[in-house]
Structures are given as structure tokens and as C-alpha cells.
mmCIF file of C-alpha atoms in Angstrom:
data_model
loop_
_atom_site.group_PDB
_atom_site.id
_atom_site.type_symbol
_atom_site.label_atom_id
_atom_site.label_comp_id
_atom_site.label_asym_id
_atom_site.label_seq_id
_atom_site.Cartn_x
_atom_site.Cartn_y
_atom_site.Cartn_z
ATOM 1 C CA UNK A 1386 20.228 -41.310 -9.734
ATOM 2 C CA UNK A 1387 19.280 -39.050 -6.795
ATOM 3 C CA UNK A 1388 17.418 -35.827 -7.383
ATOM 4 C CA UNK A 1389 19.310 -32.774 -6.216
ATOM 5 C CA UNK A 1390 17.765 -30.654 -3.524
ATOM 6 C CA UNK A 1391 17.088 -27.199 -4.822
ATOM 7 C CA UNK A 1392 16.513 -24.367 -2.400
ATOM 8 C CA UNK A 1393 14.485 -21.533 -3.752
ATOM 9 C CA UNK A 1394 14.088 -18.156 -2.163
ATOM 10 C CA UNK A 1395 10.492 -17.949 -1.036
ATOM 11 C CA UNK A 1396 8.412 -15.193 0.485
ATOM 12 C CA UNK A 1397 8.784 -16.748 3.924
ATOM 13 C CA UNK A 1398 12.570 -16.327 3.761
ATOM 14 C CA UNK A 1399 12.313 -12.618 3.010
ATOM 15 C CA UNK A 1400 10.646 -11.008 5.994
ATOM 16 C CA UNK A 1401 9.043 -7.638 5.390
ATOM 17 C CA UNK A 1402 8.073 -5.823 8.580
ATOM 18 C CA UNK A 1403 5.532 -3.017 8.523
ATOM 19 C CA UNK A 1404 5.795 -0.395 11.308
ATOM 20 C CA UNK A 1405 2.137 -0.246 12.341
ATOM 21 C CA UNK A 1406 1.538 3.203 13.952
ATOM 22 C CA UNK A 1407 -0.425 1.668 16.837
ATOM 23 C CA UNK A 1408 0.812 -1.935 17.191
ATOM 24 C CA UNK A 1409 4.516 -1.559 16.313
ATOM 25 C CA UNK A 1410 6.408 -3.808 13.890
ATOM 26 C CA UNK A 1411 4.168 -6.411 12.232
ATOM 27 C CA UNK A 1412 4.931 -9.128 9.672
ATOM 28 C CA UNK A 1413 3.702 -8.173 6.186
ATOM 29 C CA UNK A 1414 1.952 -11.554 5.953
ATOM 30 C CA UNK A 1415 -0.664 -10.161 8.393
ATOM 31 C CA UNK A 1416 -1.675 -7.591 5.736
ATOM 32 C CA UNK A 1417 -3.420 -7.594 2.379
ATOM 33 C CA UNK A 1418 -1.893 -5.325 -0.274
ATOM 34 C CA UNK A 1419 -4.614 -3.254 -1.932
ATOM 35 C CA UNK A 1420 -2.813 -1.009 -4.397
ATOM 36 C CA UNK A 1421 -1.858 2.589 -5.003
ATOM 37 C CA UNK A 1422 -2.642 4.982 -2.125
ATOM 38 C CA UNK A 1423 -3.915 7.609 -4.524
ATOM 39 C CA UNK A 1424 -7.187 5.644 -4.426
ATOM 40 C CA UNK A 1425 -7.930 7.677 -1.284
ATOM 41 C CA UNK A 1426 -8.348 10.749 -3.542
ATOM 42 C CA UNK A 1427 -11.588 9.794 -5.311
ATOM 43 C CA UNK A 1428 -12.585 12.226 -8.099
ATOM 44 C CA UNK A 1429 -15.510 14.608 -7.646
ATOM 45 C CA UNK A 1430 -18.497 13.050 -9.448
ATOM 46 C CA UNK A 1431 -20.029 16.493 -10.042
ATOM 47 C CA UNK A 1432 -16.934 17.905 -11.782
ATOM 48 C CA UNK A 1433 -17.274 18.747 -15.492
ATOM 49 C CA UNK A 1434 -14.540 16.196 -16.391
ATOM 50 C CA UNK A 1435 -15.864 13.509 -14.000
ATOM 51 C CA UNK A 1436 -16.089 10.773 -16.648
ATOM 52 C CA UNK A 1437 -12.440 11.159 -17.723
ATOM 53 C CA UNK A 1438 -11.309 11.559 -14.108
ATOM 54 C CA UNK A 1439 -13.047 8.333 -13.049
ATOM 55 C CA UNK A 1440 -11.621 6.491 -16.049
ATOM 56 C CA UNK A 1441 -8.101 7.520 -14.960
ATOM 57 C CA UNK A 1442 -8.933 6.726 -11.305
ATOM 58 C CA UNK A 1443 -10.116 3.201 -12.106
ATOM 59 C CA UNK A 1444 -7.766 2.109 -14.907
ATOM 60 C CA UNK A 1445 -4.523 4.084 -14.807
ATOM 61 C CA UNK A 1446 -1.825 3.259 -12.269
ATOM 62 C CA UNK A 1447 1.723 4.480 -11.871
ATOM 63 C CA UNK A 1448 4.432 1.830 -11.674
ATOM 64 C CA UNK A 1449 7.286 3.779 -10.101
ATOM 65 C CA UNK A 1450 10.772 2.522 -9.386
ATOM 66 C CA UNK A 1451 11.583 3.696 -5.864
ATOM 67 C CA UNK A 1452 9.446 5.096 -3.043
ATOM 68 C CA UNK A 1453 5.726 4.508 -3.562
ATOM 69 C CA UNK A 1454 2.715 4.995 -1.283
ATOM 70 C CA UNK A 1455 0.425 1.945 -1.077
ATOM 71 C CA UNK A 1456 -2.746 0.866 0.730
ATOM 72 C CA UNK A 1457 -2.408 -2.145 3.018
ATOM 73 C CA UNK A 1458 -5.225 -3.700 5.097
ATOM 74 C CA UNK A 1459 -4.360 -5.361 8.417
ATOM 75 C CA UNK A 1460 -6.415 -8.432 7.628
ATOM 76 C CA UNK A 1461 -5.009 -10.702 10.350
ATOM 77 C CA UNK A 1462 -4.850 -8.035 13.036
ATOM 78 C CA UNK A 1463 -6.841 -4.975 14.020
ATOM 79 C CA UNK A 1464 -8.457 -4.478 10.540
ATOM 80 C CA UNK A 1465 -6.926 -1.040 10.143
ATOM 81 C CA UNK A 1466 -6.033 0.498 6.770
ATOM 82 C CA UNK A 1467 -2.489 1.822 6.398
ATOM 83 C CA UNK A 1468 -0.720 3.966 3.838
ATOM 84 C CA UNK A 1469 2.678 2.284 3.611
ATOM 85 C CA UNK A 1470 5.625 3.924 1.847
ATOM 86 C CA UNK A 1471 7.669 1.150 0.257
ATOM 87 C CA UNK A 1472 10.678 1.146 -2.054
ATOM 88 C CA UNK A 1473 9.475 -0.928 -5.007
ATOM 89 C CA UNK A 1474 13.034 -1.869 -5.984
ATOM 90 C CA UNK A 1475 14.334 -3.090 -2.598
ATOM 91 C CA UNK A 1476 10.964 -3.714 -0.866
ATOM 92 C CA UNK A 1477 12.267 -1.701 2.084
ATOM 93 C CA UNK A 1478 9.401 -0.245 4.129
ATOM 94 C CA UNK A 1479 10.120 3.460 4.640
ATOM 95 C CA UNK A 1480 7.131 4.273 6.845
ATOM 96 C CA UNK A 1481 3.449 3.726 7.553
ATOM 97 C CA UNK A 1482 0.521 5.907 8.575
ATOM 98 C CA UNK A 1483 -3.097 5.190 9.367
ATOM 99 C CA UNK A 1484 -5.063 5.783 6.152
ATOM 100 C CA UNK A 1485 -7.773 7.568 8.143
ATOM 101 C CA UNK A 1486 -5.225 10.156 9.313
ATOM 102 C CA UNK A 1487 -3.866 10.594 5.756
ATOM 103 C CA UNK A 1488 -7.374 11.155 4.368
ATOM 104 C CA UNK A 1489 -8.230 13.676 7.102
ATOM 105 C CA UNK A 1490 -4.975 15.584 6.542
ATOM 106 C CA UNK A 1491 -5.641 15.790 2.789
ATOM 107 C CA UNK A 1492 -9.160 17.128 3.355
ATOM 108 C CA UNK A 1493 -7.802 19.805 5.680
ATOM 109 C CA UNK A 1494 -5.104 20.829 3.187
ATOM 110 C CA UNK A 1495 -7.638 21.094 0.319
ATOM 111 C CA UNK A 1496 -9.851 23.587 2.137
#
């Protein structure tokens, strides 16, 4: 009896392209996913509620269905950090920004 060939859908068959702001479209396999982009907003250690804020910062994560901002590191490229907006249901990449620019913009808007 011959074994039947089974084709499975693998990561390599589903190509996710990330629009790198400097380098253009890049394959997602060049990047390392590093989690929720809210990690850019580290709590103030001198705040009165610092212990609770750091507990939330380290252990609590949202798991949204739909558009979500994530940190990606261009590991096999220019070593830049990106904030990528990705639909968690369809895996469609909706946009990408340099994390440095996002962090600077947030600091300006806080002041």
C-alpha cells in the first residue's frame, strides 16, 4: 500500500510582506516578532503606582481580533525596529513605521 502525499499549508506558502519605511517591501521571514507595541510606553518608575504599573506592563497583554500594533525587529536586514500594524485575523499588514519615530512622536505629544 502506498502512502498518500499530503500537502500542508506551511508558513513558506503564505507570504507576508512588511512595508519597511526605508527599504520597501520585505519578506516577514527577515524579521523577528517581539510583541505588543505598547512596550514602547514603559511606566514611570517614580510614579506612586509604579509597582502595579510595571506588573501590568510585564504580564498583561491584549489579544485583540483585528488591527493591532506590534514590534518587529529586522533581524536579517538593517537591524531596525518597526511598529507594524497587522490584522490579527487575516494577517494583512496595514502599515509599518520606524519604532524610533513612533517613540519620538509619543514623547512630543505627552509634553
